[in-house]
Structure formats: structure tokens, C-alpha cells
Coordinates of C-alpha atoms in Angstrom, one line a residue:
M192 CA 0.0 0.0 0.0
T193 CA 1.1 3.5 -0.7
S194 CA 1.6 5.7 2.4
K195 CA -0.7 8.7 2.3
G196 CA 0.9 11.8 0.8
T197 CA 4.2 10.2 -0.3
L198 CA 3.2 9.4 -3.9
R199 CA 2.9 12.8 -5.6
P200 CA 4.4 14.2 -8.9
I201 CA 7.8 15.8 -8.8
D202 CA 7.5 19.6 -9.0
L203 CA 8.5 21.1 -12.3
P204 CA 8.9 24.8 -13.2
T205 CA 6.7 24.2 -16.3
Q206 CA 4.5 21.1 -16.9
P207 CA 2.4 19.9 -19.9
I208 CA -0.7 19.3 -17.8
G209 CA -2.2 20.4 -14.5
F210 CA -0.8 19.1 -11.2
Q211 CA -4.1 17.4 -10.2
D212 CA -4.1 15.5 -13.6
R213 CA -0.5 14.5 -13.1
Y214 CA -1.4 13.2 -9.6
K215 CA -4.2 11.0 -10.9
I216 CA -2.1 9.6 -13.8
L217 CA 0.8 9.0 -11.4
H218 CA -1.4 6.9 -9.2
K219 CA -2.8 5.0 -12.2
L220 CA 0.8 4.3 -13.3
H221 CA 1.7 3.1 -9.8
T222 CA -1.3 0.7 -9.8
H223 CA -0.2 -0.6 -13.2
L224 CA 3.4 -1.2 -12.0
M225 CA 2.1 -3.1 -9.0
K226 CA 0.4 -5.5 -11.4
C227 CA 3.4 -5.8 -13.7
K228 CA 6.0 -6.1 -10.9
P229 CA 4.2 -7.7 -7.9
R230 CA 7.4 -8.9 -6.2
V231 CA 9.0 -5.4 -6.1
P232 CA 8.8 -3.7 -2.6
G233 CA 6.2 -0.9 -2.4
E234 CA 8.7 1.9 -1.8
K235 CA 10.8 1.0 -4.9
L236 CA 7.6 0.9 -7.0
E237 CA 6.6 4.4 -5.7
K238 CA 10.1 5.8 -6.7
L239 CA 9.9 4.0 -10.1
A240 CA 6.4 5.4 -10.8
M241 CA 7.5 8.9 -9.9
Q242 CA 10.6 8.6 -12.1
L243 CA 8.7 7.4 -15.1
E244 CA 5.9 10.0 -14.7
V245 CA 8.4 13.0 -14.4
K246 CA 10.3 11.7 -17.4
V247 CA 7.2 11.8 -19.5
A248 CA 6.3 15.3 -18.2
K249 CA 9.7 16.6 -19.1
L250 CA 9.7 15.1 -22.6
T251 CA 6.2 16.3 -23.6
N252 CA 4.9 19.9 -24.0
T253 CA 1.2 19.5 -24.4
S254 CA -1.6 17.8 -22.5
Q255 CA -2.5 15.7 -25.5
N256 CA 1.2 14.6 -26.0
Y257 CA 1.6 13.8 -22.3
R258 CA -1.6 11.6 -22.2
F259 CA -0.7 9.8 -25.4
T260 CA 2.9 9.1 -24.2
I261 CA 1.6 7.8 -20.8
S262 CA -0.9 5.5 -22.7
V263 CA 1.9 4.1 -24.8
L264 CA 4.1 3.6 -21.7
L265 CA 1.3 1.7 -20.0
R266 CA 0.8 -0.5 -23.1
D267 CA 4.5 -1.2 -23.4
L268 CA 4.9 -2.1 -19.7
T269 CA 2.1 -4.7 -20.1
K270 CA 3.7 -6.1 -23.3
A271 CA 7.1 -6.3 -21.7
K272 CA 5.7 -7.8 -18.5
G273 CA 7.4 -5.1 -16.4
D274 CA 10.9 -5.6 -18.1
L275 CA 12.1 -2.0 -18.2
S276 CA 15.0 -2.9 -20.6
K277 CA 12.4 -3.5 -23.3
V278 CA 10.5 -0.1 -22.7
A279 CA 11.3 3.3 -24.1
I280 CA 9.7 6.8 -23.7
N281 CA 9.6 8.9 -26.9
G282 CA 12.3 6.6 -28.3
Q283 CA 14.6 7.0 -25.3
P284 CA 15.3 3.6 -23.6
L285 CA 14.5 3.6 -19.8
I286 CA 17.7 1.7 -19.0
G287 CA 20.8 0.9 -21.0
P288 CA 22.5 -2.5 -21.6
K289 CA 22.8 -4.7 -18.6
R290 CA 26.2 -4.5 -16.8
S291 CA 28.2 -7.5 -15.7
K292 CA 26.6 -9.0 -12.6
R293 CA 30.1 -8.9 -10.9
I294 CA 30.4 -5.2 -11.1
G295 CA 27.4 -2.9 -10.4
A296 CA 27.3 0.8 -11.0
D297 CA 27.5 1.5 -7.3
D298 CA 30.7 -0.6 -7.0
I299 CA 32.7 1.6 -9.3
T300 CA 34.4 4.4 -7.4
L301 CA 36.6 6.8 -9.3
I302 CA 37.9 8.7 -6.3
T303 CA 39.1 7.0 -3.1
T304 CA 41.8 9.3 -1.7
K305 CA 41.2 12.7 0.0
A306 CA 43.9 14.4 -2.2
N307 CA 42.1 13.3 -5.4
A308 CA 38.7 14.3 -3.9
M309 CA 40.0 17.8 -3.0
E310 CA 41.4 18.3 -6.5
K311 CA 38.0 17.4 -8.1
L312 CA 36.1 19.5 -5.6
K313 CA 38.2 22.6 -6.4
G314 CA 37.2 22.1 -10.0
L315 CA 33.5 22.6 -9.0
L316 CA 34.2 25.9 -7.2
L317 CA 32.2 28.8 -8.7
E318 CA 34.0 31.9 -10.2
T319 CA 33.4 35.2 -8.4
S320 CA 31.4 36.5 -11.4
V321 CA 29.1 33.5 -11.3
L322 CA 28.6 33.9 -7.6
E323 CA 27.6 37.6 -8.1
K324 CA 25.3 36.6 -10.9
H325 CA 23.4 34.3 -8.6
G326 CA 23.0 36.7 -5.8
Y327 CA 26.0 36.1 -3.6
I328 CA 27.6 38.9 -1.7
V329 CA 31.3 38.5 -2.6
D330 CA 32.8 41.6 -0.9
T331 CA 31.8 44.8 0.8
Y332 CA 33.0 47.0 -2.1
S333 CA 31.1 45.6 -5.1
K334 CA 28.2 47.4 -6.8
S335 CA 25.7 45.2 -5.0
T336 CA 26.8 46.4 -1.6
K337 CA 26.8 50.2 -2.3
E338 CA 24.8 52.3 0.2
Q339 CA 21.1 52.5 -0.5
E340 CA 18.1 54.2 1.0
V341 CA 16.3 51.9 3.5
K342 CA 12.8 51.4 2.2
T343 CA 9.9 52.0 4.6
Y344 CA 7.5 50.0 2.4
T345 CA 7.9 46.5 1.1
N346 CA 5.9 43.8 -0.5
C347 CA 4.7 40.7 1.4
S348 CA 6.7 37.7 0.5
R349 CA 3.5 35.6 0.5
C350 CA 0.6 37.6 -0.9
E351 CA 2.7 40.3 -2.5
M352 CA 0.6 43.1 -1.0
K353 CA 2.5 46.3 -0.3
F354 CA 2.7 47.4 3.4
E355 CA 4.7 49.6 5.7
K356 CA 7.4 47.8 7.6
S357 CA 6.6 49.6 10.8
D358 CA 3.1 47.8 10.6
I359 CA 4.7 44.4 10.5
L360 CA 3.3 43.4 13.9
K361 CA -0.2 44.7 13.2
K362 CA -2.8 42.0 12.6
T363 CA -4.3 41.8 9.1
V364 CA -5.4 39.1 6.6
C365 CA -2.6 37.6 4.4
R366 CA -4.1 35.2 1.9
Y367 CA -1.5 33.1 0.0
H368 CA -0.5 29.7 -1.5
P369 CA 2.1 27.8 0.5
S370 CA 3.4 26.0 -2.6
K371 CA 5.1 27.6 -5.5
K372 CA 3.0 28.1 -8.6
Q373 CA 3.8 26.0 -11.7
F374 CA 3.3 27.0 -15.3
N375 CA 1.1 24.6 -17.3
R376 CA 2.4 24.4 -20.8
G377 CA -0.9 22.9 -22.0
T378 CA -3.4 25.5 -20.6
K379 CA -0.9 28.4 -20.5
V380 CA -1.9 29.3 -16.9
Y381 CA -0.3 28.7 -13.5
D382 CA -1.3 25.8 -11.3
Y383 CA -1.1 25.8 -7.5
P384 CA -0.1 22.2 -6.3
C385 CA -1.1 23.0 -2.7
C386 CA -4.8 23.2 -3.6
G387 CA -5.3 22.5 -7.3
E388 CA -6.4 26.0 -8.1
T389 CA -5.2 27.9 -11.2
S390 CA -4.4 31.5 -11.9
A391 CA -7.3 31.6 -14.4
S392 CA -9.9 30.6 -11.7
S393 CA -12.6 33.1 -10.7
S394 CA -12.7 31.6 -7.2
I395 CA -11.3 33.6 -4.3
S396 CA -9.2 30.5 -3.6
R397 CA -7.0 31.5 -6.6
L398 CA -5.6 34.3 -4.4
G399 CA -4.6 31.8 -1.7
C400 CA -5.7 28.6 0.0
K401 CA -4.2 29.6 3.4
T402 CA -4.4 32.8 5.5
Y403 CA -2.2 34.2 8.2
D404 CA -2.6 37.1 10.6
Y405 CA 0.5 39.0 9.5
H406 CA 2.4 40.0 6.4
V407 CA 6.0 38.9 6.1
F408 CA 9.0 40.1 4.1
R409 CA 12.6 39.2 3.1
S410 CA 15.4 41.7 2.9
E411 CA 18.0 40.6 0.3
S412 CA 20.3 43.5 -0.4
Y413 CA 23.6 43.8 1.5
F414 CA 22.7 47.3 2.8
E415 CA 19.4 46.2 4.3
L416 CA 20.8 43.1 5.8
K417 CA 23.7 44.9 7.5
Q418 CA 21.3 47.1 9.3
I419 CA 20.5 44.1 11.5
S420 CA 23.9 42.6 11.8
E421 CA 27.3 43.3 10.1
F422 CA 28.8 40.7 7.6
K423 CA 31.9 38.8 8.5
D424 CA 34.4 38.0 5.7
T425 CA 36.1 34.6 6.2
A426 CA 39.2 35.8 4.3
N427 CA 40.5 37.0 7.6
I428 CA 40.0 33.7 9.5
E429 CA 42.9 31.2 9.5
G430 CA 42.2 27.5 10.0
E431 CA 42.2 24.0 8.7
S432 CA 41.5 23.1 5.1
N433 CA 38.1 21.3 5.2
V434 CA 35.0 20.6 3.2
L435 CA 31.6 21.3 4.8
A436 CA 28.0 20.9 3.7
L437 CA 25.6 23.2 5.4
D438 CA 21.9 24.1 5.5
C439 CA 19.9 26.7 7.4
E440 CA 16.3 26.8 8.4
M441 CA 14.7 30.3 8.4
A442 CA 11.8 32.0 10.0
F443 CA 9.9 35.3 9.4
T444 CA 10.5 37.9 12.1
S445 CA 9.7 41.6 12.6
L446 CA 13.1 42.3 10.9
G447 CA 12.6 40.0 7.9
Y448 CA 13.8 36.5 7.2
E449 CA 16.2 35.2 9.8
M450 CA 18.1 32.0 10.6
V451 CA 16.7 29.8 13.3
R452 CA 18.7 26.6 12.8
L453 CA 22.0 25.7 11.2
T454 CA 23.5 22.3 10.5
I455 CA 27.1 21.7 9.3
V456 CA 28.2 18.2 8.1
N457 CA 31.8 17.1 7.3
F458 CA 32.1 16.0 3.7
F459 CA 34.5 13.2 4.3
S460 CA 33.5 11.7 7.7
K461 CA 29.8 12.5 7.2
K462 CA 29.7 13.6 10.9
V463 CA 27.4 16.4 12.0
L464 CA 29.8 19.0 13.4
F465 CA 27.3 21.7 14.3
D466 CA 23.5 21.6 14.7
E467 CA 22.0 24.4 16.8
I468 CA 18.8 26.4 17.2
I469 CA 19.7 30.1 16.9
E470 CA 17.9 33.0 18.3
P471 CA 16.9 35.7 15.7
F472 CA 17.2 39.4 16.3
G473 CA 13.6 40.2 15.5
E474 CA 10.4 39.1 17.2
I475 CA 9.2 35.8 15.7
I476 CA 6.1 36.1 13.5
D477 CA 6.1 32.7 11.9
L478 CA 8.6 29.9 12.5
N479 CA 7.6 28.2 9.2
T480 CA 7.3 24.9 11.1
Q481 CA 5.7 23.2 8.0
F482 CA 9.0 23.8 6.1
S483 CA 11.6 24.5 8.8
G484 CA 10.7 21.7 11.3
V485 CA 11.5 24.2 14.1
Y486 CA 8.9 24.5 16.8
E487 CA 8.2 27.2 19.4
S488 CA 9.5 24.8 22.1
S489 CA 12.7 24.4 20.2
M490 CA 13.5 28.1 20.7
E491 CA 13.9 27.5 24.5
H492 CA 17.3 26.0 23.7
A493 CA 18.4 28.6 21.2
I494 CA 21.9 30.1 21.3
S495 CA 22.6 33.8 20.6
F496 CA 23.7 34.9 17.1
K497 CA 27.0 36.1 18.7
K498 CA 27.7 32.7 20.1
F499 CA 26.9 31.1 16.8
I500 CA 29.5 33.4 15.1
D501 CA 32.1 32.6 17.8
L502 CA 31.6 28.9 17.4
V503 CA 31.3 28.6 13.6
L504 CA 33.8 31.1 12.3
S505 CA 36.8 29.2 13.7
K506 CA 39.9 27.2 12.8
S507 CA 38.0 23.9 12.9
L508 CA 34.8 25.0 11.2
I509 CA 34.3 27.8 8.6
N510 CA 37.5 29.7 7.8
K511 CA 39.2 31.0 4.7
H512 CA 40.4 27.6 3.5
S513 CA 36.9 25.9 3.8
I514 CA 35.0 24.7 0.8
L515 CA 31.3 25.2 1.5
I516 CA 28.6 23.0 -0.2
G517 CA 24.9 23.9 -0.3
H518 CA 21.8 24.3 -2.4
G519 CA 21.0 28.0 -3.0
L520 CA 23.7 28.8 -0.6
E521 CA 23.5 32.5 -1.1
N522 CA 20.3 32.5 1.0
D523 CA 22.1 30.6 3.8
L524 CA 25.2 32.8 3.8
N525 CA 23.0 36.0 3.8
V526 CA 21.1 35.0 6.9
M527 CA 24.4 33.9 8.5
R528 CA 25.9 37.3 7.5
I529 CA 29.0 35.6 6.1
I530 CA 31.0 36.4 3.0
H531 CA 32.9 33.5 1.5
N532 CA 34.4 32.7 -1.9
K533 CA 35.0 28.9 -2.0
I534 CA 31.5 27.8 -2.9
I535 CA 29.9 24.7 -4.5
D536 CA 26.2 25.3 -5.1
T537 CA 24.2 22.4 -6.5
A538 CA 21.4 24.7 -7.5
V539 CA 23.8 26.4 -9.9
L540 CA 25.6 23.2 -10.8
Y541 CA 22.4 21.6 -12.1
S542 CA 20.7 24.8 -13.3
N543 CA 19.1 24.9 -16.7
G544 CA 19.5 28.5 -17.9
R545 CA 17.6 30.7 -15.4
L546 CA 15.6 27.7 -14.1
K547 CA 16.9 26.0 -10.9
T548 CA 15.8 22.5 -9.8
S549 CA 14.7 22.2 -6.1
L550 CA 16.9 20.1 -3.8
K551 CA 13.9 17.8 -3.3
N552 CA 13.7 17.0 -7.0
L553 CA 17.5 16.8 -7.4
A554 CA 17.8 14.3 -4.5
F555 CA 15.1 12.2 -6.1
E556 CA 16.5 12.3 -9.6
I557 CA 20.2 11.8 -8.8
L558 CA 20.1 9.9 -5.5
S559 CA 16.7 8.2 -5.8
R560 CA 16.2 9.6 -2.3
K561 CA 13.0 11.2 -1.0
I562 CA 13.6 14.2 1.2
Q563 CA 11.3 17.0 2.5
S564 CA 8.3 14.7 2.4
G565 CA 7.1 16.3 5.6
E566 CA 8.9 19.1 7.6
H567 CA 12.3 20.1 6.4
D568 CA 15.3 18.9 8.3
S569 CA 18.5 20.9 7.8
S570 CA 20.7 17.9 8.5
E571 CA 18.9 15.8 5.9
D572 CA 19.1 18.6 3.4
A573 CA 22.9 19.2 4.0
I574 CA 23.6 15.5 3.6
A575 CA 21.6 15.3 0.4
T576 CA 23.5 18.2 -1.1
M577 CA 26.8 16.7 -0.1
D578 CA 25.8 13.3 -1.6
I579 CA 24.7 14.9 -4.9
V580 CA 28.2 16.4 -5.2
K581 CA 29.8 13.0 -4.3
K582 CA 27.7 11.3 -6.9
K583 CA 28.7 13.8 -9.6
L584 CA 32.4 13.2 -8.8
G585 CA 32.2 9.4 -8.5
I586 CA 32.8 9.3 -4.8
S587 CA 31.3 6.5 -2.7
L588 CA 28.4 7.7 -0.6
T589 CA 29.4 5.2 2.1
Q590 CA 33.1 5.8 2.4
E591 CA 34.1 7.3 5.8
E592 CA 37.8 6.4 6.1
W593 CA 40.2 8.3 3.8
S594 CA 43.9 8.0 3.0

């Protein structure tokens, strides 16, 4: 049996058919696979169904093409009695020729020494110009950090209504969609996966399926962020050469979007080196528990921002020699108020032009791993990002001892 809520289409920036239709077809495909491959464990069948459905969604650009390709896939799966080596989607084989049984794909490791791994990792570091292009603050002298007038008005990050920042703690009605909208290539309108509404709907629900008592906002410019806390440049911090994967969880406060949890994982040992709840500067408006996994009770154990800086910017953790790995890491470094130039960002690494794939989708596509199925967990996200890089470089995901 499929556990409720786990079998859902992988989010795509643009899709050939509405999310609700994809959902129904995915479940139909899963049921068909259960009949064709009755001996395969349920979780593996769920993953297979999701992989097949998203492949069809990516290869088709209209509702008619999508439905036709799915019908052909269902027919071919029946003919092949579930043998994927005999099935293709739009002429593309699902799997290549079978490998020798003695050597599986997971048994081949190209890199086994730390020196070789470090050399390959350095090849993935982003140039300064690329970092700036993707919103990273690279120094305090660049154009993006020039002094600007602090705006008294801003737009709500959820409903987009303009409001005065000084009114942030005044109760109101903020109506919004918690999930990102997705463009439907077939209907040429946006779909909202959270509730099934579309941007073309005349229902009030198209404005949002959820309400909150306050508006919220995010400050993203260097000048606005430094009003709350100054940035620290790691170029001045000596320390050990290391590779660290990190992920932050954020909350909305009276001062904007602030860090409330940080997890740092060692790339080579896979050990969690730092995992703390951090007290924001502003008054908490929404902990984003649905996404952050941080509860009000968690804040009782929070450390101060100053203590976080003292612990993390150090010889053994983040210093000028550190290589930092993350997904959309510019957001994490901004809330951490850190400037660093040795960055591997999987969102940039696997971007398609201006479009970036979510970490959730990348983890599924590259690692066949489901993450963020419920509340986010910064340790889970940090490890997933780290493993995506290892997979790209041909490094074993299980190796812990290094020569």
C-alpha cells in the first residue's frame, strides 16, 4: 500500500498538464506497475512510478502529447511484463544495456583518496562573477553592496501586498498559496499544487488557500541586511582546510527572514559537526514549522547569534580555507551574515539557464532519495546536497575512512 501523501508528482517549473491530472495519472501508473511487478517492494515501486511520470512530463509539451505518451508507456509495460529494458519513452530507452553482474554501477568508485577528492572539488568551485550573478555577496566593495536608502515600504513575500514595515506586527489578513506556482504548458496558466487552483480561476481561492494574521517580508540586499547585523568576511579567518556541507532553516520575524537553525556536516567523515537552534534578532512572526521543522518549544534551547558566530567562524569549522557546499547557498550565507568565496552550489551546478531545480527534486533524480516529504530537516538537506556532489564526482556515498 502507498503511504498517504508520499506518492505525488515531482514539482517542475513548467508542466504539460495540470498538477491534479499528473497526480491522478501517477497513481494510475503506480497501480499498473504493482500488477506488472508484484514482487518489487512498495517503496521501490513508488520511486519508479515517480521517475517514469516525471520523465514523460519533461519530454512532452502539451496535454495531448503527455496523455498519449503515458498510454503508450502503460501499453509497453504490459507487453514487456514489467521488463524496463524493453521499454522506451519517446524513443529513449529507460535503461541501458545490462552490466556485468560482478560489477554494479555503485561498486565503481573513481575517487578513493582525500587528495584526489579535494582536487576534483576545487574544479567545481564557482567563479566570483558566477557567484555575483546568482545573488552572492562577494565583498563589501562591489556594486551590489553600495549604500542604498532603506525602504519604509515593502511587498509581502507571500501575498505580494505592499505594506509599511513599521506595521509588521499589526494584525491583518494575508491570503497566499504555501506551494510555488507551476506553469502549465498545455493551458498556458499557472497551477497551485497545494490546492489544485489555477491563476485563471474566478474563485477567491486562486488568491490563496491559506491565511495568516500578519504579512512577512525578506530583505535581500547587503545594505538592508547589514542594518540588522554586520557581515563577517572569512578571508581574515585562519584555519584547517576542510569541506563542509551546510543548510539553514529560516523563520519570518519583525526584521525580515532570519536563521533559526544551522547544520554543518563534514564532507569526508559524514559527521554532523554543528547543529544548533539560533535566536533571531527580531520578534518571531512565523517559524515556518511546516517547512523549517522548528517548533516554538525548540527556541527555548536557542543560542545567541553572537555565540553562533564565535563557534562557527573558527579554525576547525568555517575559515578562509573551507569549501562550502549547499543548495541555493546565497540565502544561507546571507542570513548567516558571512562572505565566503569557496562555494559549490548544487542549485547552480544543475541549473538549466535561469531555471533551478529544487533540492527535493535533485535528490530524487540523482540519488533516488525522498527528502522533505514532511517538515524540512536541515541535517537531511545538508547531507543530500553533499551526496549529490559525491555522486557527480564518482565518490562513494558510504566511504568514511580516507587516506
